Amino acid sequence: MSADKDRNFDPITEHFVKKVYGGLKGEIRLAVLKRDLAQTVEQLSAQLKRPLKILDVGAGLAQLSLQLAAQGHMVTINDISDNMLTEAKKNAEQLGVLPQVNWLVCPYQQLEDLLGEHNKQSYDLILCHALLEWLAEPQQIMPFFAQWLAPTGVLSLCFYNPASFIYRNLIMGNFNLLNNPNFKSDNKKSLTPNNPVSYEEADAWLKAQGFMIDKVSGLRVFHDYAPLKRGGHTNPEAVIEMELRYSDQTPYKWLGRYLHVQASFDA
């Protein structure tokens, strides 16, 4: 498995930080993930009667895993981008957890050898957020999850929802774009992936590795679709409250710009 064609955000780290987490979109994303993971971590930790061993693959800025490290969990953070992890380490230093986190800068394809040096046991929780859509061969990461997740563990997989791209452009009237089979985003700066993974694909790949999807949430189920910022849209706190309310309800969750899937081994 080659990492040569996987996306590395080293060249646009500053742009990534501002674009993804510099505004309300990032706050919504973190709010939904934080809500989902808080429930999972609490249940797992109570079940195991100890802090969790957590692996964050393609962590980027690693906000969520760093917060979990601050709660006393044992965290290993990985990303292909040295620049992204440099930014993450600044956050870790502010939280006072820099020394207790295991940092691994490499493509996920090299993680197995490095984890073998540091860790002979499986992880209770594996985070993989916004990575699938940037991999040249996303299906190939599924066996890695199956190998490194503990039998009682949970996989937290968040990925771009291609259905949201179509729906948003329908609303905006970008029919020419949707009718152009050769359309590609300018990925020198754009954070819209050109090879997104559908929920159906992810579900099939996970099932092939013995996983069962337990929960699904949508991230930004309406905020990105609002052409006019009026009424409640002018109040960021109200927007986040509503996003949280509808993020795990059908049919609204399926409109999310990203989907958050939590999976475990099928008993």
Short mmCIF file of C-alpha atoms in Angstrom, two decimals:
data_model
loop_
_atom_site.label_atom_id
_atom_site.label_comp_id
_atom_site.label_asym_id
_atom_site.label_seq_id
_atom_site.Cartn_x
_atom_site.Cartn_y
_atom_site.Cartn_z
CA MET A 1 0.00 0.00 0.00
CA SER A 2 1.60 3.23 -1.17
CA ALA A 3 1.11 6.61 0.48
CA ASP A 4 2.55 8.56 -2.45
CA LYS A 5 -0.85 9.76 -3.70
CA ASP A 6 -2.46 10.35 -0.29
CA ARG A 7 -3.15 14.01 0.52
CA ASN A 8 -0.60 15.76 2.72
CA PHE A 9 -1.63 19.16 4.09
CA ASP A 10 1.92 20.35 4.76
CA PRO A 11 1.79 22.98 1.95
CA ILE A 12 -1.51 24.53 3.12
CA THR A 13 -1.46 24.04 6.90
CA GLU A 14 -2.19 27.69 7.68
CA HIS A 15 -5.06 27.74 5.17
CA PHE A 16 -6.42 24.48 6.63
CA VAL A 17 -6.38 25.84 10.18
CA LYS A 18 -8.27 29.00 9.20
CA LYS A 19 -10.68 27.34 6.78
CA VAL A 20 -11.67 24.32 8.85
CA TYR A 21 -11.46 25.58 12.42
CA GLY A 22 -11.40 29.34 12.07
CA GLY A 23 -15.17 29.82 12.22
CA LEU A 24 -18.59 28.41 12.99
CA LYS A 25 -18.20 25.40 10.67
CA GLY A 26 -15.33 24.12 12.80
CA GLU A 27 -17.21 24.81 16.02
CA ILE A 28 -20.17 22.75 14.79
CA ARG A 29 -17.90 19.93 13.72
CA LEU A 30 -16.16 19.77 17.09
CA ALA A 31 -19.41 20.13 19.03
CA VAL A 32 -21.03 17.10 17.38
CA LEU A 33 -17.92 14.94 17.57
CA LYS A 34 -17.28 15.95 21.18
CA ARG A 35 -20.87 15.08 22.12
CA ASP A 36 -20.69 11.70 20.39
CA LEU A 37 -17.28 10.77 21.78
CA ALA A 38 -18.04 11.88 25.33
CA GLN A 39 -20.81 9.28 25.50
CA THR A 40 -18.64 6.57 23.97
CA VAL A 41 -15.59 7.26 26.12
CA GLU A 42 -17.64 7.35 29.31
CA GLN A 43 -19.28 4.01 28.54
CA LEU A 44 -16.06 2.31 27.45
CA SER A 45 -14.04 3.57 30.38
CA ALA A 46 -16.73 2.47 32.85
CA GLN A 47 -16.92 -0.94 31.20
CA LEU A 48 -13.14 -1.44 31.30
CA LYS A 49 -12.70 0.31 34.69
CA ARG A 50 -9.61 2.19 33.52
CA PRO A 51 -8.46 5.02 31.24
CA LEU A 52 -8.63 4.21 27.55
CA LYS A 53 -5.85 3.55 25.08
CA ILE A 54 -6.62 5.79 22.12
CA LEU A 55 -5.11 6.03 18.63
CA ASP A 56 -5.85 9.07 16.44
CA VAL A 57 -4.99 8.29 12.79
CA GLY A 58 -4.59 11.26 10.45
CA ALA A 59 -5.22 13.48 13.46
CA GLY A 60 -4.49 16.88 11.94
CA LEU A 61 -4.80 19.38 14.79
CA ALA A 62 -5.95 16.57 17.12
CA GLN A 63 -8.26 18.76 19.21
CA LEU A 64 -10.45 15.90 20.40
CA SER A 65 -7.72 13.38 21.20
CA LEU A 66 -5.76 16.07 23.07
CA GLN A 67 -8.81 16.79 25.21
CA LEU A 68 -9.07 13.08 25.92
CA ALA A 69 -5.39 13.05 26.91
CA ALA A 70 -6.14 15.92 29.31
CA GLN A 71 -8.81 13.69 30.87
CA GLY A 72 -6.15 11.08 31.65
CA HIS A 73 -6.49 8.70 28.73
CA MET A 74 -3.39 7.28 27.00
CA VAL A 75 -3.21 8.82 23.53
CA THR A 76 -1.11 8.18 20.41
CA ILE A 77 -1.45 10.84 17.70
CA ASN A 78 -0.48 10.30 14.07
CA ASP A 79 -0.47 12.36 10.88
CA ILE A 80 1.41 12.35 7.60
CA SER A 81 1.92 16.12 7.94
CA ASP A 82 4.70 17.31 10.20
CA ASN A 83 3.33 20.87 9.94
CA MET A 84 -0.10 19.80 11.18
CA LEU A 85 1.36 17.97 14.16
CA THR A 86 3.54 20.97 14.95
CA GLU A 87 0.31 22.95 15.32
CA ALA A 88 -1.22 20.12 17.37
CA LYS A 89 1.79 20.14 19.70
CA LYS A 90 1.19 23.83 20.41
CA ASN A 91 -2.31 22.93 21.57
CA ALA A 92 -0.93 20.03 23.60
CA GLU A 93 1.50 22.35 25.33
CA GLN A 94 -1.30 24.72 26.28
CA LEU A 95 -3.27 21.79 27.71
CA GLY A 96 -0.20 20.54 29.57
CA VAL A 97 -0.26 17.12 27.91
CA LEU A 98 2.62 17.38 25.42
CA PRO A 99 4.99 14.95 27.24
CA GLN A 100 2.36 12.27 27.84
CA VAL A 101 1.23 11.97 24.21
CA ASN A 102 2.96 9.61 21.79
CA TRP A 103 3.55 11.48 18.50
CA LEU A 104 4.06 9.58 15.22
CA VAL A 105 4.65 11.56 12.01
CA CYS A 106 4.18 9.17 9.10
CA PRO A 107 1.61 7.85 6.61
CA TYR A 108 -0.79 5.41 8.22
CA GLN A 109 0.80 2.69 6.04
CA GLN A 110 3.96 2.96 8.20
CA LEU A 111 2.11 2.98 11.51
CA GLU A 112 2.13 -0.77 11.95
CA ASP A 113 5.93 -0.93 12.25
CA LEU A 114 6.10 2.09 14.55
CA LEU A 115 3.27 0.92 16.78
CA GLY A 116 4.94 -2.46 17.02
CA GLU A 117 7.95 -0.74 18.57
CA HIS A 118 5.91 1.20 21.14
CA ASN A 119 2.87 -0.92 21.76
CA LYS A 120 2.07 -4.62 21.63
CA GLN A 121 -1.59 -4.19 22.60
CA SER A 122 -4.72 -3.11 20.81
CA TYR A 123 -6.52 0.22 21.22
CA ASP A 124 -9.85 0.74 22.95
CA LEU A 125 -10.75 3.65 20.70
CA ILE A 126 -9.44 4.51 17.24
CA LEU A 127 -10.24 7.95 15.82
CA CYS A 128 -10.01 8.56 12.09
CA HIS A 129 -11.60 11.87 11.17
CA ALA A 130 -11.60 13.43 7.70
CA LEU A 131 -8.94 11.08 6.34
CA LEU A 132 -10.80 8.55 4.14
CA GLU A 133 -11.64 11.09 1.45
CA TRP A 134 -7.97 12.10 1.08
CA LEU A 135 -6.59 8.59 0.64
CA ALA A 136 -5.80 7.26 -2.83
CA GLU A 137 -7.06 3.83 -1.74
CA PRO A 138 -9.39 4.38 1.23
CA GLN A 139 -10.60 0.78 1.36
CA GLN A 140 -7.07 -0.34 2.22
CA ILE A 141 -7.15 1.28 5.68
CA MET A 142 -9.96 -0.96 6.91
CA PRO A 143 -7.76 -4.00 7.69
CA PHE A 144 -5.52 -1.68 9.75
CA PHE A 145 -8.51 -0.74 11.93
CA ALA A 146 -9.45 -4.39 12.34
CA GLN A 147 -5.92 -5.31 13.38
CA TRP A 148 -5.38 -2.56 15.94
CA LEU A 149 -8.80 -2.19 17.55
CA ALA A 150 -9.39 -4.20 20.73
CA PRO A 151 -12.20 -6.80 20.60
CA THR A 152 -14.33 -4.57 22.85
CA GLY A 153 -13.19 -1.34 21.21
CA VAL A 154 -14.92 1.36 19.16
CA LEU A 155 -13.90 2.86 15.83
CA SER A 156 -14.81 6.54 15.36
CA LEU A 157 -14.81 7.22 11.62
CA CYS A 158 -15.74 10.65 10.26
CA PHE A 159 -15.73 11.29 6.51
CA TYR A 160 -16.99 13.73 3.89
CA ASN A 161 -20.49 12.95 2.64
CA PRO A 162 -20.62 13.05 -1.20
CA ALA A 163 -24.42 13.32 -1.13
CA SER A 164 -24.05 16.72 0.55
CA PHE A 165 -21.95 17.99 -2.34
CA ILE A 166 -24.72 17.15 -4.80
CA TYR A 167 -27.47 18.53 -2.59
CA ARG A 168 -25.67 21.82 -1.90
CA ASN A 169 -25.00 22.41 -5.60
CA LEU A 170 -28.62 21.61 -6.41
CA ILE A 171 -29.70 24.29 -3.96
CA MET A 172 -27.18 26.76 -5.39
CA GLY A 173 -28.26 26.04 -8.95
CA ASN A 174 -24.85 24.80 -10.03
CA PHE A 175 -26.37 22.42 -12.56
CA ASN A 176 -23.51 22.85 -15.03
CA LEU A 177 -21.09 21.61 -12.41
CA LEU A 178 -23.25 18.58 -11.64
CA ASN A 179 -23.60 17.84 -15.36
CA ASN A 180 -19.83 17.91 -15.82
CA PRO A 181 -18.47 14.39 -15.17
CA ASN A 182 -14.91 15.70 -15.39
CA PHE A 183 -15.29 18.40 -12.71
CA LYS A 184 -12.51 18.43 -10.13
CA SER A 185 -11.90 20.83 -7.27
CA ASP A 186 -8.63 22.74 -7.21
CA ASN A 187 -6.97 20.75 -4.44
CA LYS A 188 -4.01 23.10 -4.22
CA LYS A 189 -6.22 25.12 -1.90
CA SER A 190 -9.68 23.57 -1.95
CA LEU A 191 -10.76 21.36 0.94
CA THR A 192 -13.49 19.69 -1.12
CA PRO A 193 -12.25 16.16 -1.82
CA ASN A 194 -12.39 14.80 -5.34
CA ASN A 195 -12.67 11.16 -4.27
CA PRO A 196 -15.19 11.07 -1.41
CA VAL A 197 -16.41 7.81 0.09
CA SER A 198 -20.14 7.16 0.29
CA TYR A 199 -21.78 5.79 3.41
CA GLU A 200 -22.73 2.62 1.51
CA GLU A 201 -19.10 2.04 0.52
CA ALA A 202 -17.81 2.61 4.05
CA ASP A 203 -20.49 0.32 5.48
CA ALA A 204 -19.58 -2.48 3.05
CA TRP A 205 -15.85 -2.12 3.73
CA LEU A 206 -16.40 -2.19 7.48
CA LYS A 207 -18.65 -5.25 7.29
CA ALA A 208 -15.98 -7.06 5.26
CA GLN A 209 -13.63 -6.60 8.25
CA GLY A 210 -16.16 -7.83 10.80
CA PHE A 211 -17.45 -4.43 11.94
CA MET A 212 -21.01 -3.34 12.61
CA ILE A 213 -22.04 0.32 12.55
CA ASP A 214 -23.63 1.24 15.88
CA LYS A 215 -24.31 4.97 15.52
CA VAL A 216 -24.35 7.61 12.78
CA SER A 217 -24.41 11.39 13.18
CA GLY A 218 -24.33 14.17 10.63
CA LEU A 219 -22.03 17.17 10.94
CA ARG A 220 -23.43 20.46 9.60
CA VAL A 221 -26.82 19.10 8.60
CA PHE A 222 -28.24 22.53 7.65
CA HIS A 223 -25.77 25.36 8.29
CA ASP A 224 -23.97 25.10 4.95
CA TYR A 225 -27.22 25.02 3.00
CA ALA A 226 -28.63 28.32 4.30
CA PRO A 227 -28.28 30.96 1.53
CA LEU A 228 -29.44 33.80 3.80
CA LYS A 229 -28.11 34.26 7.31
CA ARG A 230 -31.22 35.55 9.03
CA GLY A 231 -33.25 34.77 12.13
CA GLY A 232 -31.53 32.11 14.22
CA HIS A 233 -28.70 31.86 11.72
CA THR A 234 -27.33 35.13 13.08
CA ASN A 235 -26.84 33.51 16.51
CA PRO A 236 -23.89 31.04 16.48
CA GLU A 237 -24.92 29.44 19.78
CA ALA A 238 -28.43 28.79 18.45
CA VAL A 239 -27.00 27.28 15.25
CA ILE A 240 -24.81 24.88 17.23
CA GLU A 241 -27.74 23.95 19.48
CA MET A 242 -29.91 23.11 16.47
CA GLU A 243 -27.10 21.26 14.71
CA LEU A 244 -26.66 19.11 17.80
CA ARG A 245 -30.41 18.52 18.06
CA TYR A 246 -30.83 17.26 14.50
CA SER A 247 -27.38 15.70 13.97
CA ASP A 248 -28.50 12.23 15.04
CA GLN A 249 -32.07 12.32 13.75
CA THR A 250 -33.32 10.77 10.52
CA PRO A 251 -33.57 12.10 7.82
CA TYR A 252 -31.55 15.18 8.76
CA LYS A 253 -28.33 13.41 9.70
CA TRP A 254 -27.97 12.06 6.16
CA LEU A 255 -27.69 15.65 4.88
CA GLY A 256 -24.58 16.29 6.96
CA ARG A 257 -21.55 17.61 5.11
CA TYR A 258 -19.68 14.93 7.06
CA LEU A 259 -20.90 11.69 8.58
CA HIS A 260 -19.66 10.40 11.92
CA VAL A 261 -19.84 6.63 12.13
CA GLN A 262 -19.11 4.66 15.27
CA ALA A 263 -18.50 0.95 14.72
CA SER A 264 -17.52 -2.08 16.75
CA PHE A 265 -16.84 -5.72 16.02
CA ASP A 266 -19.98 -7.64 15.17
CA ALA A 267 -20.63 -10.09 17.97
#
